[in-house]
mmCIF file with all atom_site columns, C-alpha atoms in Angstrom:
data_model
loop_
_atom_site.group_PDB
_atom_site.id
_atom_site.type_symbol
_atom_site.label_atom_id
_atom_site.label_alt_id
_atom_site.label_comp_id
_atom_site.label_asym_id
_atom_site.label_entity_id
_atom_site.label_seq_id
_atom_site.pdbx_PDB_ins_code
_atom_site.Cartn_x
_atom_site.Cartn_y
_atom_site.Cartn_z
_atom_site.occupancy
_atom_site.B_iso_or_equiv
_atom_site.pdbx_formal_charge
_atom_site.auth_seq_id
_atom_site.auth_comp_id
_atom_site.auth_asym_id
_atom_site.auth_atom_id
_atom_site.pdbx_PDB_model_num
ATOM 1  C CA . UNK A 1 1  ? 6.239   2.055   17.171  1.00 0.00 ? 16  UNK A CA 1
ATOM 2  C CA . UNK A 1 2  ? 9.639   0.508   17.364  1.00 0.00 ? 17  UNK A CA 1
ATOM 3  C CA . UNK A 1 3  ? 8.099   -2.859  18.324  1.00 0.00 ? 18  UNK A CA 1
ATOM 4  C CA . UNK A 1 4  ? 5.736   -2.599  15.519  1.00 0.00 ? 19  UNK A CA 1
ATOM 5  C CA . UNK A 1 5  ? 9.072   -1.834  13.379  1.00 0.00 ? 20  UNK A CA 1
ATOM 6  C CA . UNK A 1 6  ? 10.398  -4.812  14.663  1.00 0.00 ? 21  UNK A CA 1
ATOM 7  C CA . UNK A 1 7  ? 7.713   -7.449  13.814  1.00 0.00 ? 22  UNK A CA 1
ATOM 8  C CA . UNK A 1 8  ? 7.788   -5.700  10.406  1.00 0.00 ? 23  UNK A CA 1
ATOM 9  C CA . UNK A 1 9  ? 11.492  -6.616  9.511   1.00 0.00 ? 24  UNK A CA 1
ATOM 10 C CA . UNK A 1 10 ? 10.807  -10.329 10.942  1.00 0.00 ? 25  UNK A CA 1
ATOM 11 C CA . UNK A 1 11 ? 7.504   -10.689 8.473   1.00 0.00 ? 26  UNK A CA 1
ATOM 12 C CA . UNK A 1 12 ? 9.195   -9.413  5.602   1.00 0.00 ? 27  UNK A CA 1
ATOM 13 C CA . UNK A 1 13 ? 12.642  -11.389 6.582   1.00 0.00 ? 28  UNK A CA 1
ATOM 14 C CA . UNK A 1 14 ? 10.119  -14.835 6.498   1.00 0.00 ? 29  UNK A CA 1
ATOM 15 C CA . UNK A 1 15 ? 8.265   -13.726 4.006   1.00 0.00 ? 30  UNK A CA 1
ATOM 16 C CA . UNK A 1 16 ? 11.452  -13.555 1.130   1.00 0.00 ? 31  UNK A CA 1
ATOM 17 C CA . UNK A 1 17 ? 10.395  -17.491 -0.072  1.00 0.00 ? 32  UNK A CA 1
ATOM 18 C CA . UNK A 1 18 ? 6.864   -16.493 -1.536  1.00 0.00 ? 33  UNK A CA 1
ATOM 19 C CA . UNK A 1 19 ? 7.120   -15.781 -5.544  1.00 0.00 ? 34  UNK A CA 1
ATOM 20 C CA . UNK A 1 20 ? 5.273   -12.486 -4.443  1.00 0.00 ? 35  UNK A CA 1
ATOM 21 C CA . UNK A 1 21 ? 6.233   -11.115 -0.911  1.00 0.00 ? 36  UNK A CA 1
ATOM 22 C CA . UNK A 1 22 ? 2.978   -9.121  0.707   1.00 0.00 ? 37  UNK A CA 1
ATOM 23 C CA . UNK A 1 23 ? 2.358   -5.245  0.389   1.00 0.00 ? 38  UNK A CA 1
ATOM 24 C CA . UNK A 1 24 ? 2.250   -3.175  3.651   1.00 0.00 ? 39  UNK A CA 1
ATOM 25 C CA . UNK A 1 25 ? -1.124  -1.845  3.839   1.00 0.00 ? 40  UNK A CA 1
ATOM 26 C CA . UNK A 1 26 ? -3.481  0.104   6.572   1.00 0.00 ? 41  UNK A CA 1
ATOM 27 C CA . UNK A 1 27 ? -2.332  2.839   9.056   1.00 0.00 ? 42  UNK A CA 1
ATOM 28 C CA . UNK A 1 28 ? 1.723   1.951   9.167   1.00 0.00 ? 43  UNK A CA 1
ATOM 29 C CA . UNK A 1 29 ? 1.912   2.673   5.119   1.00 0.00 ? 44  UNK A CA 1
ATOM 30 C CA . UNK A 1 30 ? 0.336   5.235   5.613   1.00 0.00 ? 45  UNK A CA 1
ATOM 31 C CA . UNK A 1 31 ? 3.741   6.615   7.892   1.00 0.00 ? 46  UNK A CA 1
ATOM 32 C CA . UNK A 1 32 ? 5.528   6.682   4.048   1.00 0.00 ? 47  UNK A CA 1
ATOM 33 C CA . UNK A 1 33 ? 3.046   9.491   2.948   1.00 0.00 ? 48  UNK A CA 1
ATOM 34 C CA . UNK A 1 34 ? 3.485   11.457  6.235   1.00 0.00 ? 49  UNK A CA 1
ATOM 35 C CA . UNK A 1 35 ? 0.105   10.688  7.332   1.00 0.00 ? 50  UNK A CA 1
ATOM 36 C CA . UNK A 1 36 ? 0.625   9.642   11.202  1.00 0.00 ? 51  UNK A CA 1
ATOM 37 C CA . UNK A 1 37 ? -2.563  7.674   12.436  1.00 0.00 ? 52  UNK A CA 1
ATOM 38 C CA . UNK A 1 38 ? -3.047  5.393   15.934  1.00 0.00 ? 53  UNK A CA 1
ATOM 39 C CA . UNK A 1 39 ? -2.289  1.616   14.782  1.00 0.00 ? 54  UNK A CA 1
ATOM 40 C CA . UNK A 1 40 ? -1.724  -1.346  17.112  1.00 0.00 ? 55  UNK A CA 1
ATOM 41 C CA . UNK A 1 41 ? -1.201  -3.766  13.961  1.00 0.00 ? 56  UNK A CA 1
ATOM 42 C CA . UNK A 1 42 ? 0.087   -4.696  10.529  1.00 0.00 ? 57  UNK A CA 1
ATOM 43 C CA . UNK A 1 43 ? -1.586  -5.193  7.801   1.00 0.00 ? 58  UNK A CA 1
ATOM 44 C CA . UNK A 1 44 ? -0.403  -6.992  4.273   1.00 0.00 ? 59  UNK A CA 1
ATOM 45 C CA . UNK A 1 45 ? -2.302  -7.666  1.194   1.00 0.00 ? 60  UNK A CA 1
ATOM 46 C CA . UNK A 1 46 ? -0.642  -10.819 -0.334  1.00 0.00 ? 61  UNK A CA 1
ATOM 47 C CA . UNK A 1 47 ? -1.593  -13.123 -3.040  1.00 0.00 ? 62  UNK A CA 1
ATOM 48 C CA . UNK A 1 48 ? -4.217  -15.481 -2.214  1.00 0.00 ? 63  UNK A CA 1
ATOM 49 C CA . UNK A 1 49 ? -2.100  -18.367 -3.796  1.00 0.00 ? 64  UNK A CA 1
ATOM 50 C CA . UNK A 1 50 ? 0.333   -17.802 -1.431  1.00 0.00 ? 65  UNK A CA 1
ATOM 51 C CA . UNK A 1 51 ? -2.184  -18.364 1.877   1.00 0.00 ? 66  UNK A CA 1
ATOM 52 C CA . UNK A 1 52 ? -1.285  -21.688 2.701   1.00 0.00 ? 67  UNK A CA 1
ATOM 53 C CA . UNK A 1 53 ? 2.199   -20.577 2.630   1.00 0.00 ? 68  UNK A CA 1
ATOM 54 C CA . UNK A 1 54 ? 1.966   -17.384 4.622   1.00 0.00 ? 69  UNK A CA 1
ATOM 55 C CA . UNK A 1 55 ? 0.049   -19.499 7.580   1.00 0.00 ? 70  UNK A CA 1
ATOM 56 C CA . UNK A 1 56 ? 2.882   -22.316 7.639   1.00 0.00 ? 71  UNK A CA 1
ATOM 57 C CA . UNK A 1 57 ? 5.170   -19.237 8.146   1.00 0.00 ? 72  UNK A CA 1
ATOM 58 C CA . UNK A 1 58 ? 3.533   -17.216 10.663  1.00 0.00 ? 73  UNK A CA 1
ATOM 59 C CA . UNK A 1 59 ? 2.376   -20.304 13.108  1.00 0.00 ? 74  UNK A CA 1
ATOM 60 C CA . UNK A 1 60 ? 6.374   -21.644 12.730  1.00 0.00 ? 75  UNK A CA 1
ATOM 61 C CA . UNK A 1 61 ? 7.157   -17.517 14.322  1.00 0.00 ? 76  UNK A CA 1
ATOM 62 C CA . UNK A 1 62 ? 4.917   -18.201 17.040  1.00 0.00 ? 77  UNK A CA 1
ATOM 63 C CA . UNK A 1 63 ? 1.518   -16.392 15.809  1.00 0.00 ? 78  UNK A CA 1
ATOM 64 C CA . UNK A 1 64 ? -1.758  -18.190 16.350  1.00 0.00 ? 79  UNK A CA 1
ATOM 65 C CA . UNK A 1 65 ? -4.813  -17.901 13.630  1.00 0.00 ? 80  UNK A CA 1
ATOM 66 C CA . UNK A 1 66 ? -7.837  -15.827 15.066  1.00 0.00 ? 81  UNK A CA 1
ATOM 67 C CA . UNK A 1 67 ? -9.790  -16.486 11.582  1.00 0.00 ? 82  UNK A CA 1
ATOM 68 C CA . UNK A 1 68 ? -9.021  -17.044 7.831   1.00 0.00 ? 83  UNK A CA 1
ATOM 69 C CA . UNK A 1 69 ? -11.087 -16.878 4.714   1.00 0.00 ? 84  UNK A CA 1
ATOM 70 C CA . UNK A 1 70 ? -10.597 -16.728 1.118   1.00 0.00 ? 85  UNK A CA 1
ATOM 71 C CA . UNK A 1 71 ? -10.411 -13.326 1.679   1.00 0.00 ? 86  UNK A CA 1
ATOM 72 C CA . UNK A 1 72 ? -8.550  -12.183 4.650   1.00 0.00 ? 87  UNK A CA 1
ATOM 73 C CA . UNK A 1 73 ? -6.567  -13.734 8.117   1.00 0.00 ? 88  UNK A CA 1
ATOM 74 C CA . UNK A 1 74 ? -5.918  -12.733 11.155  1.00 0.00 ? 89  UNK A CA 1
ATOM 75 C CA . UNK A 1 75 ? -3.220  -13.761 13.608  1.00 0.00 ? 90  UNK A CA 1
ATOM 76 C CA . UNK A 1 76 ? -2.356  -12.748 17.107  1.00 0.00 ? 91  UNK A CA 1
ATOM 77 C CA . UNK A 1 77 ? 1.240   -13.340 18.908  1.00 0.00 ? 92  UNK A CA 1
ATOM 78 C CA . UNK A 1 78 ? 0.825   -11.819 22.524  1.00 0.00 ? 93  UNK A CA 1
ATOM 79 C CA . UNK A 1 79 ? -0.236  -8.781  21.533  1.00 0.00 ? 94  UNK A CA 1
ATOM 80 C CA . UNK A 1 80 ? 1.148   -8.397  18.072  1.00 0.00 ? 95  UNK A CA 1
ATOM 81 C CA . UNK A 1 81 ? -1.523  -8.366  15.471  1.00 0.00 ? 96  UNK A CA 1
ATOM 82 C CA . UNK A 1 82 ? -0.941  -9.109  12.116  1.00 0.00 ? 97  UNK A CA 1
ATOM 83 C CA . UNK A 1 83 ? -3.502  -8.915  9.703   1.00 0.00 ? 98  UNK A CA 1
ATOM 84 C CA . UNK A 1 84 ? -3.948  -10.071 5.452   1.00 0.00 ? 99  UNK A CA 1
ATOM 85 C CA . UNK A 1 85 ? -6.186  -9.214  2.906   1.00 0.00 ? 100 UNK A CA 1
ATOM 86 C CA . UNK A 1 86 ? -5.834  -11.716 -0.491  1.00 0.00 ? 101 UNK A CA 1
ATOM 87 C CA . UNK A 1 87 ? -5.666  -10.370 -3.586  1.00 0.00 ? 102 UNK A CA 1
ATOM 88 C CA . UNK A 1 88 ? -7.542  -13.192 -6.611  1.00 0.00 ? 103 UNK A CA 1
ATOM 89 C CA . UNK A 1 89 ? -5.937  -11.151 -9.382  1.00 0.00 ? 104 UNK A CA 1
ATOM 90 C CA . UNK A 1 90 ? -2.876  -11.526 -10.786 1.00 0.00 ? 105 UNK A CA 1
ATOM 91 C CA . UNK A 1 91 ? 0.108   -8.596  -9.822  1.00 0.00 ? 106 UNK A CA 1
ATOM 92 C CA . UNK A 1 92 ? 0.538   -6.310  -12.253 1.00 0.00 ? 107 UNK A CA 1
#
């Protein structure tokens, strides 16, 4: 878990330059409601305007791109996952 932890607070560090940093999603928010469940990644949901700028940042820490959509991304660094849906609607 610490590891996961760890890639957290480096995501979150890179990810203070978008107009709308990403929401922790999945199994590891899920640990903030007391609900413990098996996860081997992290998952965001992030503004879809902010794509191109969330890939820039995540190949410059080393992460590779498994697949990206409109929709969603994937990226892989050894065996840290980290995973994005994309939101098309404005934050409210």
């Amino acid at each position: 878990m610490a590891r996961l932890v760890d890639q957290i607070k480096e995501a979150l560090a890179a990810f203070k330059c978008l107009k709308t940093p990403p929401a922790l999603i999945g199994g590891l928010a899920l640990a903030a409601h007391n609900v413990v469940r098996a996860t081997q990644d992290v998952d965001f949901l992030a503004d879809a305007a902010d794509a191109d700028a969330l890939d820039a940042i995540l190949l410059d820490l080393g992460y590779r791109c498994l697949h990206r959509s409109e929709d969603a991304a994937n990226y892989l660094r050894g065996d840290d996952g980290m995973d994005f849906l994309f939101a098309h609607r404005p934050s409210t």
